[in-house]
PDB file of C-alpha atoms in Angstrom:
ATOM      1  CA  UNK A   1       0.000   0.000   0.000  1.00  0.00           C
ATOM      2  CA  UNK A   2       1.508   3.323  -1.087  1.00  0.00           C
ATOM      3  CA  UNK A   3       1.295   6.186   1.387  1.00  0.00           C
ATOM      4  CA  UNK A   4       0.729   9.865   0.696  1.00  0.00           C
ATOM      5  CA  UNK A   5       3.442  11.415  -1.458  1.00  0.00           C
ATOM      6  CA  UNK A   6       4.177  15.065  -2.165  1.00  0.00           C
ATOM      7  CA  UNK A   7       6.336  16.907  -4.667  1.00  0.00           C
ATOM      8  CA  UNK A   8       8.577  18.736  -4.723  1.00  0.00           C
ATOM      9  CA  UNK A   9      10.326  18.247  -1.382  1.00  0.00           C
ATOM     10  CA  UNK A  10      11.727  21.756  -1.289  1.00  0.00           C
ATOM     11  CA  UNK A  11      11.010  24.870  -3.307  1.00  0.00           C
ATOM     12  CA  UNK A  12      12.403  28.400  -3.371  1.00  0.00           C
ATOM     13  CA  UNK A  13      10.399  31.222  -4.937  1.00  0.00           C
ATOM     14  CA  UNK A  14      10.485  34.996  -4.903  1.00  0.00           C
ATOM     15  CA  UNK A  15       7.761  37.331  -3.739  1.00  0.00           C
ATOM     16  CA  UNK A  16       4.981  37.784  -6.312  1.00  0.00           C
ATOM     17  CA  UNK A  17       5.582  34.479  -8.078  1.00  0.00           C
ATOM     18  CA  UNK A  18       3.131  31.611  -8.337  1.00  0.00           C
ATOM     19  CA  UNK A  19       3.678  28.040  -7.116  1.00  0.00           C
ATOM     20  CA  UNK A  20       2.007  24.655  -7.595  1.00  0.00           C
ATOM     21  CA  UNK A  21       2.431  21.843  -5.080  1.00  0.00           C
ATOM     22  CA  UNK A  22       1.341  18.288  -5.781  1.00  0.00           C
ATOM     23  CA  UNK A  23      -0.005  15.441  -3.711  1.00  0.00           C
ATOM     24  CA  UNK A  24      -0.815  11.806  -4.456  1.00  0.00           C
ATOM     25  CA  UNK A  25      -3.264  10.332  -2.011  1.00  0.00           C
ATOM     26  CA  UNK A  26      -2.981   6.948  -0.363  1.00  0.00           C
ATOM     27  CA  UNK A  27      -4.431   4.058  -2.333  1.00  0.00           C
ATOM     28  CA  UNK A  28      -8.202   3.746  -1.726  1.00  0.00           C
ATOM     29  CA  UNK A  29      -8.620   7.285  -0.386  1.00  0.00           C
ATOM     30  CA  UNK A  30     -10.984   9.799  -2.027  1.00  0.00           C
ATOM     31  CA  UNK A  31     -10.478  12.933   0.092  1.00  0.00           C
ATOM     32  CA  UNK A  32      -7.504  15.280   0.244  1.00  0.00           C
ATOM     33  CA  UNK A  33      -6.846  18.056   2.746  1.00  0.00           C
ATOM     34  CA  UNK A  34      -4.101  20.693   2.680  1.00  0.00           C
ATOM     35  CA  UNK A  35      -2.449  22.347   5.691  1.00  0.00           C
ATOM     36  CA  UNK A  36       0.117  25.092   6.167  1.00  0.00           C
ATOM     37  CA  UNK A  37       2.621  24.710   8.999  1.00  0.00           C
ATOM     38  CA  UNK A  38       4.676  27.799   9.798  1.00  0.00           C
ATOM     39  CA  UNK A  39       7.886  27.352  11.741  1.00  0.00           C
ATOM     40  CA  UNK A  40       7.200  26.505  15.377  1.00  0.00           C
ATOM     41  CA  UNK A  41       3.428  26.320  14.868  1.00  0.00           C
ATOM     42  CA  UNK A  42       0.794  23.641  14.505  1.00  0.00           C
ATOM     43  CA  UNK A  43      -0.618  23.010  11.036  1.00  0.00           C
ATOM     44  CA  UNK A  44      -3.448  25.270   9.856  1.00  0.00           C
ATOM     45  CA  UNK A  45      -6.235  23.925   7.624  1.00  0.00           C
ATOM     46  CA  UNK A  46      -6.319  25.443   4.137  1.00  0.00           C
ATOM     47  CA  UNK A  47      -9.054  23.395   2.412  1.00  0.00           C
ATOM     48  CA  UNK A  48     -10.370  19.913   1.710  1.00  0.00           C
ATOM     49  CA  UNK A  49     -11.458  18.241  -1.520  1.00  0.00           C
ATOM     50  CA  UNK A  50     -13.903  15.361  -1.690  1.00  0.00           C
ATOM     51  CA  UNK A  51     -14.399  13.666  -5.039  1.00  0.00           C
ATOM     52  CA  UNK A  52     -13.078  16.672  -6.970  1.00  0.00           C
ATOM     53  CA  UNK A  53     -15.137  19.323  -5.150  1.00  0.00           C
ATOM     54  CA  UNK A  54     -14.091  21.679  -2.361  1.00  0.00           C
ATOM     55  CA  UNK A  55     -15.683  20.393   0.834  1.00  0.00           C
ATOM     56  CA  UNK A  56     -14.426  22.940   3.354  1.00  0.00           C
ATOM     57  CA  UNK A  57     -12.085  25.898   3.571  1.00  0.00           C
ATOM     58  CA  UNK A  58     -10.059  27.505   6.328  1.00  0.00           C
ATOM     59  CA  UNK A  59      -9.191  31.150   6.833  1.00  0.00           C
ATOM     60  CA  UNK A  60      -6.948  31.585   3.795  1.00  0.00           C
ATOM     61  CA  UNK A  61      -7.293  34.185   1.010  1.00  0.00           C
ATOM     62  CA  UNK A  62      -8.526  33.290  -2.500  1.00  0.00           C
ATOM     63  CA  UNK A  63      -4.974  33.318  -3.866  1.00  0.00           C
ATOM     64  CA  UNK A  64      -4.760  29.869  -2.271  1.00  0.00           C
ATOM     65  CA  UNK A  65      -6.616  27.529  -4.613  1.00  0.00           C
ATOM     66  CA  UNK A  66      -6.712  23.844  -5.300  1.00  0.00           C
ATOM     67  CA  UNK A  67      -7.782  21.035  -7.554  1.00  0.00           C
ATOM     68  CA  UNK A  68      -8.525  17.371  -7.116  1.00  0.00           C
ATOM     69  CA  UNK A  69      -8.284  15.060 -10.103  1.00  0.00           C
ATOM     70  CA  UNK A  70     -10.325  11.935 -10.998  1.00  0.00           C
ATOM     71  CA  UNK A  71      -7.552   9.727  -9.588  1.00  0.00           C
ATOM     72  CA  UNK A  72      -7.915  11.731  -6.308  1.00  0.00           C
ATOM     73  CA  UNK A  73      -4.479  13.313  -6.536  1.00  0.00           C
ATOM     74  CA  UNK A  74      -4.450  17.031  -5.806  1.00  0.00           C
ATOM     75  CA  UNK A  75      -2.704  20.344  -6.419  1.00  0.00           C
ATOM     76  CA  UNK A  76      -2.340  23.392  -4.222  1.00  0.00           C
ATOM     77  CA  UNK A  77      -1.767  26.643  -6.089  1.00  0.00           C
ATOM     78  CA  UNK A  78      -0.639  29.853  -4.449  1.00  0.00           C
ATOM     79  CA  UNK A  79      -0.582  33.095  -6.458  1.00  0.00           C
ATOM     80  CA  UNK A  80       1.195  36.356  -5.677  1.00  0.00           C
ATOM     81  CA  UNK A  81       3.488  34.775  -3.111  1.00  0.00           C
ATOM     82  CA  UNK A  82       4.234  36.712   0.064  1.00  0.00           C
ATOM     83  CA  UNK A  83       7.103  36.284   2.500  1.00  0.00           C
ATOM     84  CA  UNK A  84       4.666  34.921   5.117  1.00  0.00           C
ATOM     85  CA  UNK A  85       3.766  32.061   2.783  1.00  0.00           C
ATOM     86  CA  UNK A  86       7.097  30.461   3.689  1.00  0.00           C
ATOM     87  CA  UNK A  87       6.093  27.260   5.473  1.00  0.00           C
ATOM     88  CA  UNK A  88       5.818  23.491   5.317  1.00  0.00           C
ATOM     89  CA  UNK A  89       2.775  22.533   3.239  1.00  0.00           C
ATOM     90  CA  UNK A  90       1.224  19.239   4.242  1.00  0.00           C
ATOM     91  CA  UNK A  91      -1.203  17.124   2.301  1.00  0.00           C
ATOM     92  CA  UNK A  92      -3.386  14.520   4.004  1.00  0.00           C
ATOM     93  CA  UNK A  93      -5.642  11.900   2.481  1.00  0.00           C
ATOM     94  CA  UNK A  94      -8.585  10.007   3.928  1.00  0.00           C
ATOM     95  CA  UNK A  95     -11.512   7.859   2.900  1.00  0.00           C
ATOM     96  CA  UNK A  96     -14.970   9.395   3.295  1.00  0.00           C
ATOM     97  CA  UNK A  97     -18.344   7.820   2.634  1.00  0.00           C
ATOM     98  CA  UNK A  98     -19.894  11.199   1.871  1.00  0.00           C
ATOM     99  CA  UNK A  99     -19.190  14.913   1.937  1.00  0.00           C
ATOM    100  CA  UNK A 100     -20.625  15.259   5.414  1.00  0.00           C
ATOM    101  CA  UNK A 101     -19.708  18.636   6.825  1.00  0.00           C
ATOM    102  CA  UNK A 102     -18.868  16.969  10.152  1.00  0.00           C
ATOM    103  CA  UNK A 103     -16.353  14.192   9.601  1.00  0.00           C
ATOM    104  CA  UNK A 104     -14.406  11.954  11.926  1.00  0.00           C
ATOM    105  CA  UNK A 105     -12.285  10.309   9.257  1.00  0.00           C
ATOM    106  CA  UNK A 106      -8.629   9.734  10.014  1.00  0.00           C
ATOM    107  CA  UNK A 107      -6.294  11.792   7.847  1.00  0.00           C
ATOM    108  CA  UNK A 108      -2.915  10.389   6.825  1.00  0.00           C
ATOM    109  CA  UNK A 109      -0.204  12.893   6.096  1.00  0.00           C
ATOM    110  CA  UNK A 110       2.523  13.107   3.497  1.00  0.00           C
ATOM    111  CA  UNK A 111       6.063  14.306   4.255  1.00  0.00           C
ATOM    112  CA  UNK A 112       5.323  17.864   3.134  1.00  0.00           C
ATOM    113  CA  UNK A 113       6.790  20.454   0.777  1.00  0.00           C
ATOM    114  CA  UNK A 114       9.049  23.096   2.309  1.00  0.00           C
ATOM    115  CA  UNK A 115       8.361  26.418   0.537  1.00  0.00           C
ATOM    116  CA  UNK A 116      10.711  29.345   1.018  1.00  0.00           C
ATOM    117  CA  UNK A 117       9.685  32.741  -0.344  1.00  0.00           C
ATOM    118  CA  UNK A 118      12.495  35.296  -0.729  1.00  0.00           C
TER     119      UNK A 118
ATOM    120  CA  UNK B   1     -16.410  26.237  17.974  1.00  0.00           C
ATOM    121  CA  UNK B   2     -13.626  23.721  18.389  1.00  0.00           C
ATOM    122  CA  UNK B   3     -10.211  24.414  19.871  1.00  0.00           C
ATOM    123  CA  UNK B   4      -7.284  22.642  21.443  1.00  0.00           C
ATOM    124  CA  UNK B   5      -4.848  23.799  24.117  1.00  0.00           C
ATOM    125  CA  UNK B   6      -1.626  21.943  24.806  1.00  0.00           C
ATOM    126  CA  UNK B   7      -0.610  22.942  28.278  1.00  0.00           C
ATOM    127  CA  UNK B   8       3.162  22.497  27.902  1.00  0.00           C
ATOM    128  CA  UNK B   9       5.262  23.755  25.023  1.00  0.00           C
ATOM    129  CA  UNK B  10       8.202  21.625  26.110  1.00  0.00           C
ATOM    130  CA  UNK B  11       8.511  18.497  28.268  1.00  0.00           C
ATOM    131  CA  UNK B  12      11.814  16.871  29.244  1.00  0.00           C
ATOM    132  CA  UNK B  13      12.056  13.367  30.718  1.00  0.00           C
ATOM    133  CA  UNK B  14      14.775  10.825  31.334  1.00  0.00           C
ATOM    134  CA  UNK B  15      14.864   7.600  29.368  1.00  0.00           C
ATOM    135  CA  UNK B  16      12.825   4.915  31.133  1.00  0.00           C
ATOM    136  CA  UNK B  17      10.615   7.366  33.058  1.00  0.00           C
ATOM    137  CA  UNK B  18       6.919   8.051  32.353  1.00  0.00           C
ATOM    138  CA  UNK B  19       5.723  10.584  29.803  1.00  0.00           C
ATOM    139  CA  UNK B  20       2.693  12.869  30.272  1.00  0.00           C
ATOM    140  CA  UNK B  21       1.688  15.358  27.583  1.00  0.00           C
ATOM    141  CA  UNK B  22      -1.359  17.404  28.513  1.00  0.00           C
ATOM    142  CA  UNK B  23      -4.185  18.515  26.226  1.00  0.00           C
ATOM    143  CA  UNK B  24      -7.507  20.262  26.851  1.00  0.00           C
ATOM    144  CA  UNK B  25     -10.131  20.647  24.145  1.00  0.00           C
ATOM    145  CA  UNK B  26     -13.292  22.577  23.454  1.00  0.00           C
ATOM    146  CA  UNK B  27     -15.974  21.305  21.105  1.00  0.00           C
ATOM    147  CA  UNK B  28     -19.619  22.102  20.410  1.00  0.00           C
ATOM    148  CA  UNK B  29     -20.178  18.549  19.237  1.00  0.00           C
ATOM    149  CA  UNK B  30     -19.020  15.082  20.260  1.00  0.00           C
ATOM    150  CA  UNK B  31     -15.445  15.371  19.069  1.00  0.00           C
ATOM    151  CA  UNK B  32     -13.005  13.026  17.460  1.00  0.00           C
ATOM    152  CA  UNK B  33      -9.637  13.559  19.098  1.00  0.00           C
ATOM    153  CA  UNK B  34      -6.223  12.562  17.826  1.00  0.00           C
ATOM    154  CA  UNK B  35      -2.592  12.630  18.792  1.00  0.00           C
ATOM    155  CA  UNK B  36      -0.041  12.981  16.000  1.00  0.00           C
ATOM    156  CA  UNK B  37       3.753  12.917  16.252  1.00  0.00           C
ATOM    157  CA  UNK B  38       6.186  14.798  14.035  1.00  0.00           C
ATOM    158  CA  UNK B  39       9.873  13.929  13.949  1.00  0.00           C
ATOM    159  CA  UNK B  40      12.286  16.612  12.665  1.00  0.00           C
ATOM    160  CA  UNK B  41      11.828  17.364   8.979  1.00  0.00           C
ATOM    161  CA  UNK B  42       9.175  14.680   8.661  1.00  0.00           C
ATOM    162  CA  UNK B  43       5.426  14.572   8.125  1.00  0.00           C
ATOM    163  CA  UNK B  44       2.839  13.784  10.772  1.00  0.00           C
ATOM    164  CA  UNK B  45       2.261  10.251  12.003  1.00  0.00           C
ATOM    165  CA  UNK B  46      -0.962   9.192  13.714  1.00  0.00           C
ATOM    166  CA  UNK B  47      -0.391   7.868  17.243  1.00  0.00           C
ATOM    167  CA  UNK B  48      -3.999   7.255  18.251  1.00  0.00           C
ATOM    168  CA  UNK B  49      -7.619   8.320  17.743  1.00  0.00           C
ATOM    169  CA  UNK B  50     -10.649   8.672  20.016  1.00  0.00           C
ATOM    170  CA  UNK B  51     -14.163   8.409  18.586  1.00  0.00           C
ATOM    171  CA  UNK B  52     -16.327   7.646  21.645  1.00  0.00           C
ATOM    172  CA  UNK B  53     -15.995   3.854  21.523  1.00  0.00           C
ATOM    173  CA  UNK B  54     -13.813   3.687  24.645  1.00  0.00           C
ATOM    174  CA  UNK B  55     -12.418   6.390  26.879  1.00  0.00           C
ATOM    175  CA  UNK B  56      -8.970   4.791  27.137  1.00  0.00           C
ATOM    176  CA  UNK B  57      -7.355   4.626  23.730  1.00  0.00           C
ATOM    177  CA  UNK B  58      -4.234   2.624  22.992  1.00  0.00           C
ATOM    178  CA  UNK B  59      -1.948   3.739  20.210  1.00  0.00           C
ATOM    179  CA  UNK B  60       1.299   2.792  18.598  1.00  0.00           C
ATOM    180  CA  UNK B  61       4.705   2.560  20.299  1.00  0.00           C
ATOM    181  CA  UNK B  62       3.201   2.093  23.774  1.00  0.00           C
ATOM    182  CA  UNK B  63       1.337   5.404  23.904  1.00  0.00           C
ATOM    183  CA  UNK B  64      -2.181   5.741  25.240  1.00  0.00           C
ATOM    184  CA  UNK B  65      -4.613   8.559  25.983  1.00  0.00           C
ATOM    185  CA  UNK B  66      -7.646   8.906  28.211  1.00  0.00           C
ATOM    186  CA  UNK B  67     -10.709  10.929  27.218  1.00  0.00           C
ATOM    187  CA  UNK B  68     -12.232  12.720  30.221  1.00  0.00           C
ATOM    188  CA  UNK B  69     -15.380  14.591  29.232  1.00  0.00           C
ATOM    189  CA  UNK B  70     -15.872  16.173  32.651  1.00  0.00           C
ATOM    190  CA  UNK B  71     -12.396  17.699  32.473  1.00  0.00           C
ATOM    191  CA  UNK B  72     -12.419  18.220  28.668  1.00  0.00           C
ATOM    192  CA  UNK B  73      -9.003  16.623  28.610  1.00  0.00           C
ATOM    193  CA  UNK B  74      -7.223  14.102  26.407  1.00  0.00           C
ATOM    194  CA  UNK B  75      -3.767  13.625  27.931  1.00  0.00           C
ATOM    195  CA  UNK B  76      -1.166  11.401  26.253  1.00  0.00           C
ATOM    196  CA  UNK B  77       0.904   9.021  28.376  1.00  0.00           C
ATOM    197  CA  UNK B  78       3.588   6.391  28.034  1.00  0.00           C
ATOM    198  CA  UNK B  79       4.922   4.314  30.927  1.00  0.00           C
ATOM    199  CA  UNK B  80       8.565   4.375  29.877  1.00  0.00           C
ATOM    200  CA  UNK B  81      10.195   6.883  27.531  1.00  0.00           C
ATOM    201  CA  UNK B  82      12.637   5.842  24.844  1.00  0.00           C
ATOM    202  CA  UNK B  83      15.203   8.014  23.111  1.00  0.00           C
ATOM    203  CA  UNK B  84      13.331   7.536  19.834  1.00  0.00           C
ATOM    204  CA  UNK B  85      10.244   9.216  21.366  1.00  0.00           C
ATOM    205  CA  UNK B  86      11.925  12.628  21.154  1.00  0.00           C
ATOM    206  CA  UNK B  87       9.739  14.619  18.736  1.00  0.00           C
ATOM    207  CA  UNK B  88       6.941  17.198  18.483  1.00  0.00           C
ATOM    208  CA  UNK B  89       3.515  15.976  19.564  1.00  0.00           C
ATOM    209  CA  UNK B  90       0.225  17.514  18.459  1.00  0.00           C
ATOM    210  CA  UNK B  91      -3.186  17.134  20.052  1.00  0.00           C
ATOM    211  CA  UNK B  92      -5.900  17.488  17.414  1.00  0.00           C
ATOM    212  CA  UNK B  93      -9.695  17.851  17.411  1.00  0.00           C
ATOM    213  CA  UNK B  94     -11.969  17.323  14.415  1.00  0.00           C
ATOM    214  CA  UNK B  95     -13.731  20.415  13.147  1.00  0.00           C
ATOM    215  CA  UNK B  96     -16.436  21.471  10.719  1.00  0.00           C
ATOM    216  CA  UNK B  97     -15.853  21.075   6.991  1.00  0.00           C
ATOM    217  CA  UNK B  98     -13.426  18.197   7.314  1.00  0.00           C
ATOM    218  CA  UNK B  99     -10.705  20.157   8.997  1.00  0.00           C
ATOM    219  CA  UNK B 100      -8.435  19.076  11.796  1.00  0.00           C
ATOM    220  CA  UNK B 101      -7.663  21.702  14.436  1.00  0.00           C
ATOM    221  CA  UNK B 102      -4.179  21.383  15.870  1.00  0.00           C
ATOM    222  CA  UNK B 103      -2.758  22.502  19.166  1.00  0.00           C
ATOM    223  CA  UNK B 104       0.483  24.456  19.239  1.00  0.00           C
ATOM    224  CA  UNK B 105       2.495  21.319  19.886  1.00  0.00           C
ATOM    225  CA  UNK B 106       4.590  19.931  22.738  1.00  0.00           C
ATOM    226  CA  UNK B 107       8.248  19.229  22.158  1.00  0.00           C
ATOM    227  CA  UNK B 108       9.331  16.104  24.019  1.00  0.00           C
ATOM    228  CA  UNK B 109      13.004  15.747  24.917  1.00  0.00           C
ATOM    229  CA  UNK B 110      14.359  12.458  26.272  1.00  0.00           C
ATOM    230  CA  UNK B 111      17.602  12.520  28.228  1.00  0.00           C
ATOM    231  CA  UNK B 112      19.836   9.427  28.387  1.00  0.00           C
TER     232      UNK B 112
END
């Protein structure tokens, strides 16, 4: 069974640029969630996709956007990068029976992408 | 609204002694609660999960946690610390819209 994978491992961008991060979910999972973890902080929820549709969103601006593909892999796109976007970006996958707004599904995390914005 | 408070930002123990990492939660609904561990430069690994089936939850690597509704607590314990337990530990509560809400983390140091 393949776990959650993310690419790239590390990325350096400059302020104002755009970035795309990728995530392959664990085999059998249909839901992907993205989190931002700033240095010394706990992860913060960005959004979740269930069967290619956004199922929930945290307190992040619209320049953070995402996609989920038919194979349940996912992308996180960030436009107009700011210095404060420097963080570890974590993807998590889970299996959900429905897009219930209140879910107790276990999320399994990938190793993350370290983004540095200069 | 849901929230999590980890009461200690750093805990230091000696190898072979017990570990206690404290967590209090707030939830408007019956929560699912989790403990995750993060080793340096690694992703998050699930230690254990509570979903109302039993108040004492056993996890991997000898860890366990007890759900106490009256105290709104979900403390993580281990009888005997090992050097490999040194890591960052996060207490997590399930939230609306599929999100997980993380505490600020507790860094566990294990001295030889």
